[in-house]
Short mmCIF file of C-alpha atoms and ligand atoms in Angstrom, two decimals:
data_model
loop_
_atom_site.label_atom_id
_atom_site.label_comp_id
_atom_site.label_asym_id
_atom_site.label_seq_id
_atom_site.Cartn_x
_atom_site.Cartn_y
_atom_site.Cartn_z
CA MET A 6 23.38 11.60 39.02
CA ASN A 7 26.12 13.45 39.44
CA PHE A 8 23.78 16.69 38.53
CA ILE A 9 22.13 15.66 41.76
CA LYS A 10 25.53 15.19 43.80
CA MET A 11 26.82 18.29 42.68
CA LYS A 12 23.75 20.68 43.83
CA GLY A 13 23.61 18.37 47.01
CA SER A 14 27.23 19.60 47.95
CA SER A 15 25.53 23.24 47.21
CA ILE A 16 22.90 22.83 50.10
CA ILE A 17 25.37 21.29 52.27
CA THR A 18 27.38 24.48 51.98
CA ILE A 19 24.18 26.08 52.71
CA LEU A 20 23.16 24.38 55.46
CA VAL A 21 26.69 24.89 57.04
CA ALA A 22 27.06 28.67 57.03
CA VAL A 23 23.77 28.36 58.65
CA LEU A 24 24.57 26.47 61.42
CA ILE A 25 26.76 29.25 61.96
CA ALA A 26 25.69 32.11 62.18
CA GLY A 27 22.65 30.30 64.21
CA VAL A 28 25.66 29.00 66.40
CA LEU A 29 26.74 32.83 66.70
CA LEU A 30 22.99 34.10 67.79
CA ILE A 31 24.67 32.63 71.07
CA PRO A 32 27.31 34.98 72.46
CA LEU A 33 25.37 37.44 70.68
CA ARG A 34 22.34 37.28 72.75
CA SER A 35 24.56 37.15 75.83
CA LYS A 36 26.12 40.28 74.00
CA LEU A 37 29.91 38.96 74.14
CA ILE A 38 29.81 39.77 70.45
CA THR A 39 28.26 43.20 69.47
CA VAL A 40 25.86 43.06 66.25
CA GLY A 41 27.99 44.95 63.99
CA MET A 42 31.20 41.71 64.96
CA PHE A 43 27.86 39.65 64.30
CA MET A 44 27.86 40.73 61.14
CA GLY A 45 31.42 40.84 60.03
CA LEU A 46 31.64 37.40 61.06
CA VAL A 47 28.69 36.07 59.64
CA ASN A 48 29.68 37.19 56.54
CA ALA A 49 33.01 36.81 56.67
CA CYS A 50 31.53 32.53 57.23
CA PHE A 51 29.26 33.53 54.01
CA ASN A 52 32.10 34.22 51.54
CA LEU A 53 34.95 31.35 53.42
CA VAL A 54 31.88 28.90 52.76
CA GLN A 55 30.38 29.96 48.80
CA MET A 56 34.41 30.29 48.26
CA MET A 57 35.02 26.23 49.64
CA SER A 58 31.47 25.66 47.89
CA TRP A 59 32.81 26.88 44.15
CA GLN A 60 35.85 25.02 44.86
CA LEU A 61 33.65 21.11 45.52
CA SER A 62 31.10 21.39 42.80
CA TYR A 63 34.46 22.31 40.52
CA VAL A 64 36.18 19.02 42.39
CA MET A 65 32.42 17.30 42.50
CA GLN A 66 32.82 17.63 38.34
CA GLN A 67 36.29 16.58 38.10
CA LEU A 68 35.05 13.27 40.34
CA ALA A 69 32.13 12.97 37.81
CA ASN A 70 33.98 13.40 34.37
CA ASN A 71 36.73 10.27 35.61
CA ASN A 72 34.11 8.66 36.98
CA GLU A 73 32.15 8.55 33.22
CA TYR A 74 35.88 8.22 31.58
CA LEU A 75 36.42 4.90 34.19
CA LYS A 76 33.17 3.27 32.97
CA ASP A 77 34.45 3.23 29.53
CA LEU A 78 38.08 2.02 30.08
CA SER A 79 36.71 -0.86 32.44
CA ALA A 80 34.13 -1.75 30.39
CA PHE A 81 36.81 -1.64 27.26
CA SER A 82 38.90 -4.22 29.61
CA MET A 83 35.95 -6.19 30.06
CA LEU A 84 36.19 -6.52 26.13
CA GLU A 85 36.95 -9.56 24.91
CA GLU A 86 40.62 -10.02 23.46
CA ALA A 87 39.62 -11.78 19.73
CA GLU A 88 42.62 -14.26 18.82
CA GLY A 89 45.33 -13.13 17.00
CA ALA A 90 43.93 -9.14 17.19
CA ASN A 91 47.70 -8.26 17.76
CA ASP A 92 49.24 -9.79 15.49
CA LEU A 93 51.37 -7.69 12.83
CA PRO A 94 50.47 -8.27 8.87
CA ALA A 95 52.09 -11.43 7.25
CA GLY A 96 55.20 -10.85 5.32
CA ASP A 97 55.21 -9.47 1.76
CA ILE A 98 52.26 -12.09 0.56
CA GLY A 99 52.62 -10.51 -3.17
CA ARG A 100 49.94 -8.89 -5.31
CA ASP A 101 49.77 -12.50 -6.56
CA SER A 102 48.40 -14.21 -4.05
CA LEU A 103 44.87 -13.15 -4.21
CA ASP A 104 42.61 -14.60 -7.37
CA SER A 105 39.24 -14.81 -5.92
CA ILE A 106 37.02 -13.85 -3.48
CA GLU A 107 33.86 -14.99 -3.34
CA PHE A 108 30.01 -14.30 -1.00
CA ARG A 109 27.80 -16.60 -1.49
CA ASP A 110 24.52 -16.14 0.10
CA VAL A 111 26.19 -14.31 3.22
CA ARG A 112 23.39 -13.25 5.85
CA PHE A 113 24.58 -10.96 8.88
CA LYS A 114 23.23 -9.25 11.63
CA TYR A 115 25.71 -6.88 13.90
CA PRO A 116 25.52 -8.61 17.49
CA GLY A 117 22.60 -7.95 19.77
CA THR A 118 20.88 -6.09 16.64
CA VAL A 119 18.01 -8.08 14.88
CA ARG A 120 18.05 -6.96 11.59
CA TYR A 121 20.06 -8.68 8.65
CA VAL A 122 21.91 -6.21 7.08
CA LEU A 123 23.28 -8.50 4.64
CA ASP A 124 20.96 -10.97 3.52
CA GLY A 125 21.83 -13.61 1.01
CA CYS A 126 24.40 -11.49 -1.00
CA SER A 127 26.51 -13.16 -3.16
CA PHE A 128 29.30 -11.71 -5.39
CA ARG A 129 32.43 -12.80 -6.85
CA LEU A 130 35.65 -10.33 -7.42
CA ASP A 131 38.41 -11.23 -9.90
CA ARG A 132 42.15 -10.67 -10.17
CA SER A 133 43.79 -7.16 -11.10
CA LYS A 134 40.12 -5.92 -11.76
CA HIS A 135 38.74 -2.84 -10.43
CA TYR A 136 35.17 -3.36 -8.35
CA ALA A 137 33.46 -0.08 -7.35
CA PHE A 138 29.82 -0.99 -4.52
CA VAL A 139 27.70 1.57 -4.83
CA GLY A 140 24.66 2.22 -3.35
CA ILE A 141 22.53 3.74 -1.07
CA ASN A 142 23.96 5.14 2.44
CA GLY A 143 23.39 2.27 5.27
CA ALA A 144 23.01 -0.50 2.52
CA GLY A 145 25.22 -2.70 3.87
CA LYS A 146 28.94 -1.80 2.17
CA THR A 147 31.33 -0.73 4.80
CA THR A 148 29.65 -4.39 5.85
CA ILE A 149 31.12 -6.34 3.46
CA THR A 150 34.57 -4.69 3.85
CA LYS A 151 34.58 -5.85 7.85
CA LEU A 152 33.06 -8.61 6.69
CA LEU A 153 35.77 -9.59 4.66
CA THR A 154 38.74 -8.02 7.01
CA GLY A 155 37.53 -10.58 9.11
CA LEU A 156 35.84 -8.15 12.00
CA TYR A 157 32.62 -10.31 12.19
CA PRO A 158 33.52 -13.92 11.90
CA ASP A 159 29.94 -15.17 12.81
CA PHE A 160 28.07 -14.71 9.37
CA GLU A 161 25.88 -17.48 7.82
CA GLY A 162 27.02 -18.25 4.03
CA GLU A 163 30.31 -18.56 3.18
CA ILE A 164 33.59 -16.52 2.48
CA LEU A 165 35.25 -18.05 -0.27
CA ILE A 166 39.34 -16.51 -0.90
CA ASN A 167 41.13 -18.09 -3.36
CA GLY A 168 38.04 -20.96 -2.74
CA ARG A 169 39.20 -21.39 0.67
CA SER A 170 36.99 -20.11 3.61
CA ILE A 171 37.94 -17.44 5.24
CA LYS A 172 37.68 -19.14 8.34
CA GLU A 173 40.32 -20.54 7.29
CA TYR A 174 42.55 -17.99 7.65
CA SER A 175 44.96 -16.31 10.50
CA GLN A 176 44.39 -12.93 11.37
CA SER A 177 47.81 -12.01 10.45
CA ARG A 178 47.48 -13.27 6.53
CA LEU A 179 44.04 -11.69 6.68
CA LYS A 180 46.15 -8.08 7.29
CA ALA A 181 48.49 -8.57 4.71
CA LEU A 182 45.21 -9.17 1.99
CA PHE A 183 43.82 -5.92 2.78
CA SER A 184 45.23 -2.80 3.13
CA VAL A 185 41.56 -0.54 3.62
CA VAL A 186 40.89 3.10 3.65
CA TYR A 187 38.28 4.24 6.01
CA GLN A 188 35.88 7.25 5.72
CA ASP A 189 36.94 7.85 9.27
CA PHE A 190 40.99 7.12 7.76
CA ALA A 191 43.17 7.84 10.80
CA LYS A 192 45.12 10.80 11.50
CA TYR A 193 48.48 10.51 13.53
CA TYR A 194 50.39 13.52 15.10
CA ILE A 195 53.40 12.08 14.09
CA THR A 196 56.32 12.43 11.44
CA LEU A 197 55.14 12.29 7.73
CA ARG A 198 57.19 9.58 7.16
CA ASP A 199 56.09 7.34 9.94
CA ASN A 200 52.76 8.38 8.82
CA ILE A 201 53.53 6.53 5.80
CA PHE A 202 54.99 3.68 6.76
CA LEU A 203 52.94 2.88 8.85
CA GLY A 204 51.01 1.42 5.33
CA ASN A 205 54.06 -0.94 5.20
CA ILE A 206 55.51 -1.58 8.62
CA ASN A 207 57.15 -4.82 7.13
CA GLY A 208 59.19 -2.79 5.33
CA VAL A 209 59.41 0.70 3.46
CA ASP A 210 62.76 2.40 2.77
CA ASP A 211 62.47 6.70 1.46
CA LYS A 212 62.01 5.79 -2.26
CA ARG A 213 58.97 4.49 -2.01
CA ILE A 214 57.46 6.73 0.43
CA ALA A 215 59.29 9.96 -2.08
CA GLU A 216 57.35 7.17 -4.99
CA ALA A 217 53.93 7.14 -3.46
CA ILE A 218 53.84 11.26 -2.10
CA GLU A 219 54.56 11.65 -6.01
CA GLU A 220 52.19 9.64 -7.23
CA ILE A 221 49.40 10.52 -5.15
CA ASP A 222 50.00 14.68 -5.16
CA LEU A 223 51.23 15.69 -1.84
CA SER A 224 54.62 16.45 -3.28
CA GLU A 225 54.06 20.60 -2.68
CA THR A 226 52.60 20.11 0.65
CA LEU A 227 56.01 18.36 1.25
CA ALA A 228 57.84 21.03 -0.63
CA ARG A 229 55.93 24.01 2.03
CA LEU A 230 56.98 21.49 5.42
CA GLU A 231 59.74 22.92 7.09
CA LYS A 232 61.95 19.60 7.97
CA GLY A 233 60.14 17.79 5.19
CA LEU A 234 59.81 13.93 5.36
CA ASP A 235 60.79 14.36 9.34
CA THR A 236 57.94 17.02 10.02
CA PRO A 237 55.78 16.06 12.48
CA LEU A 238 51.84 16.43 11.41
CA GLY A 239 49.43 17.93 13.62
CA LYS A 240 49.84 20.31 16.55
CA ILE A 241 50.70 18.15 19.07
CA LEU A 242 54.55 17.94 18.88
CA GLU A 243 56.70 20.59 19.30
CA GLY A 244 57.24 22.12 15.17
CA GLY A 245 54.30 20.32 14.38
CA THR A 246 52.41 21.89 10.92
CA ASP A 247 48.73 21.54 10.05
CA ILE A 248 47.54 20.20 6.93
CA SER A 249 44.26 20.29 5.37
CA GLY A 250 41.90 17.35 5.64
CA GLY A 251 42.54 16.54 1.96
CA GLU A 252 46.18 16.84 2.34
CA TRP A 253 45.05 14.63 5.38
CA GLN A 254 43.36 11.79 3.10
CA ARG A 255 46.13 11.99 0.73
CA VAL A 256 48.34 10.90 3.60
CA ALA A 257 45.48 8.14 4.23
CA ILE A 258 45.63 7.02 1.14
CA ALA A 259 49.66 6.82 0.06
CA ARG A 260 49.65 4.96 3.21
CA THR A 261 47.43 2.23 1.06
CA LEU A 262 50.08 2.86 -1.81
CA VAL A 263 53.20 1.89 0.39
CA SER A 264 51.33 -1.44 1.12
CA ASN A 265 51.99 -4.28 -0.66
CA ALA A 266 48.55 -5.79 0.08
CA PRO A 267 46.95 -7.56 -3.09
CA LEU A 268 43.74 -5.87 -2.10
CA HIS A 269 42.87 -2.23 -1.30
CA ILE A 270 39.64 -1.03 -0.35
CA LEU A 271 38.82 2.98 -0.84
CA ASP A 272 35.53 3.44 1.72
CA GLU A 273 34.79 7.40 0.85
CA PRO A 274 37.75 8.54 2.38
CA THR A 275 36.71 11.26 0.69
CA ALA A 276 33.25 12.03 1.35
CA ALA A 277 33.77 14.98 3.00
CA LEU A 278 34.93 16.17 -0.86
CA ASP A 279 32.80 17.59 -3.67
CA PRO A 280 31.72 14.66 -5.80
CA VAL A 281 33.87 15.79 -8.50
CA ALA A 282 37.18 16.68 -6.41
CA GLU A 283 36.15 12.83 -5.45
CA SER A 284 35.55 10.96 -8.46
CA LYS A 285 39.59 12.84 -9.99
CA VAL A 286 40.88 11.22 -6.27
CA TYR A 287 39.29 7.22 -7.30
CA GLU A 288 40.19 8.25 -11.11
CA LEU A 289 44.08 8.76 -9.79
CA PHE A 290 44.12 6.18 -7.62
CA GLY A 291 42.76 3.62 -9.99
CA ARG A 292 45.49 4.92 -12.15
CA ILE A 293 48.34 3.99 -9.64
CA SER A 294 46.70 0.60 -9.09
CA LYS A 295 46.64 -0.74 -11.97
CA GLY A 296 47.25 -4.17 -12.06
CA ARG A 297 45.64 -4.98 -8.67
CA MET A 298 42.32 -5.88 -7.46
CA THR A 299 40.86 -2.40 -6.42
CA VAL A 300 37.58 -1.98 -4.35
CA PHE A 301 36.06 1.77 -4.22
CA ILE A 302 32.93 2.10 -2.22
CA THR A 303 30.96 5.14 -2.51
CA HIS A 304 27.43 6.45 -2.55
CA ARG A 305 28.13 8.77 -5.59
CA LEU A 306 28.68 7.27 -8.86
CA GLY A 307 31.16 9.56 -10.44
CA ALA A 308 33.68 7.68 -8.93
CA ALA A 309 32.25 4.02 -9.69
CA LYS A 310 31.86 5.08 -13.18
CA LEU A 311 35.58 4.30 -13.34
CA ALA A 312 35.26 0.47 -12.11
CA ASP A 313 35.13 -2.14 -14.48
CA GLU A 314 32.45 -3.89 -12.74
CA ILE A 315 29.97 -2.08 -10.47
CA LEU A 316 28.23 -4.21 -8.07
CA VAL A 317 25.15 -2.42 -6.43
CA LEU A 318 23.73 -2.92 -3.00
CA LYS A 319 19.47 -3.24 -2.29
CA ASP A 320 17.67 -4.51 0.41
CA GLY A 321 21.53 -6.86 1.83
CA LYS A 322 21.92 -8.41 -1.63
CA ILE A 323 23.60 -7.38 -4.86
CA ALA A 324 20.73 -6.10 -6.91
CA GLU A 325 22.88 -5.41 -10.04
CA VAL A 326 26.38 -6.07 -11.88
CA GLY A 327 28.28 -4.75 -14.66
CA SER A 328 30.03 -2.25 -16.06
CA HIS A 329 28.83 1.38 -16.07
CA ASP A 330 27.57 1.27 -19.86
CA ASP A 331 25.93 -2.22 -19.65
CA LEU A 332 23.88 -0.73 -15.86
CA MET A 333 23.05 2.04 -17.54
CA ALA A 334 21.35 0.41 -20.56
CA ARG A 335 19.47 -1.36 -18.48
CA GLY A 336 17.61 0.60 -17.01
CA GLY A 337 17.47 -0.57 -13.48
CA ILE A 338 18.20 1.21 -9.85
CA TYR A 339 22.11 2.24 -11.13
CA ALA A 340 20.38 4.12 -14.27
CA GLU A 341 18.34 5.43 -11.91
CA MET A 342 20.63 6.85 -9.56
CA PHE A 343 22.87 8.20 -12.09
CA GLU A 344 20.13 10.09 -13.21
CA ALA A 345 19.51 11.60 -10.15
CA GLN A 346 22.83 12.59 -9.45
CA ARG A 347 23.82 13.85 -13.11
CA SER A 348 23.42 17.30 -11.72
CA TRP A 349 26.80 16.61 -9.66
CA TYR A 350 29.08 16.49 -12.33
CA ALA A 351 27.74 18.79 -15.18
P1 ADP B 401 26.91 1.54 3.95
O1 ADP B 401 28.62 1.38 4.25
O2 ADP B 401 26.39 1.07 2.68
O3 ADP B 401 26.81 3.11 3.62
P2 ADP B 401 26.60 0.35 6.25
O4 ADP B 401 27.73 -1.09 5.71
O5 ADP B 401 28.19 1.15 7.52
O6 ADP B 401 26.54 0.98 5.57
O7 ADP B 401 25.53 -0.26 7.28
C1 ADP B 401 24.85 -0.66 6.73
C2 ADP B 401 23.84 -0.85 8.28
O8 ADP B 401 24.54 -1.78 9.13
C3 ADP B 401 23.28 0.75 8.85
O9 ADP B 401 22.28 -0.37 9.25
C4 ADP B 401 23.90 0.67 10.01
O10 ADP B 401 23.22 1.67 10.66
C5 ADP B 401 23.97 -0.45 10.28
N1 ADP B 401 25.62 -1.08 11.03
C6 ADP B 401 26.19 -0.64 10.94
N2 ADP B 401 27.54 -0.73 11.82
C7 ADP B 401 26.48 -1.44 13.04
C8 ADP B 401 27.18 -1.95 14.27
N3 ADP B 401 28.94 -1.95 14.42
N4 ADP B 401 26.12 -1.88 15.04
C9 ADP B 401 25.11 -2.02 15.03
N5 ADP B 401 24.72 -1.46 13.47
C10 ADP B 401 25.42 -1.48 12.51
#
């Protein structure tokens, strides 16, 4: 439509030019102007009109772009506001406040779709253990974290946290319970300190930030930054320094480290790394998070091996549960996937 409008504007300018030439024919016929003058005037008109048409199509294009932006903005402003969406996480609730998480026969399809992504999904997670959810891309691993963090309240079956339905928990309490690093983790173009501080806005001091930097191996990066923790990351702010993709990943993970949430979830923030490098990050994270419930989500099994318990997701259900050794001995889906991926880690 916008294309037609733009083309329409060029046609109109051509028509105007032809019209002017037509009008100038009258004084030419009655010899009020010479042929040379006529040609000069027509030429000048065409040039003028051509210049205007360039401008006009540029303006039309800008208008068309703004129109599209406005459509997005109005669609966004029409969205319903979820209750408690702007609430800050409840204060420090301590890592002991999470005993168990249980999914009982959960069925879920995304709004406006017909396929059940989770279809009779049941499992139980207990305090202080490390879990890995594995399964092929699209199996529904991220969907589990979305349900757990309260993003989609419309599911069938039951989700229990410490034996109580998730529906009884306020948004601020849920936010305090979970700290998640997603695959498309955010890169904030603010100072390194603030980037990590965002992981625990209820309070984290420079000492804890320094520890997190040390733990996640960002010390060398920090040493390179001209103003240390006060250096803006990215190239947007003045004096900003860009860091590599792997360093951004570590910054995102450092945010989770300073969080006091009792459950830390890594949802493939390392997908851009090669499988061996990914395993190293997960191993580091597992070591730092000792004594805290953690969930690793990955479709690459080298990282899963480190978990106390592995849950294999297939067709919307948990198909297998057990340690790496249990599942290998069982010779099922996990063992098959592991064999298929073995060469990645050779
Ligand atoms: P995984 O994390 O295992 O790769 P996901 O949980 O991201 O899988 O996705 C499971 C399925 O749900 C996929 O088929 C995906 O296309 C679909 N899906 C994910 N998010 C949405 C959404 N917002 N709306 C509709 N379908 C979605």
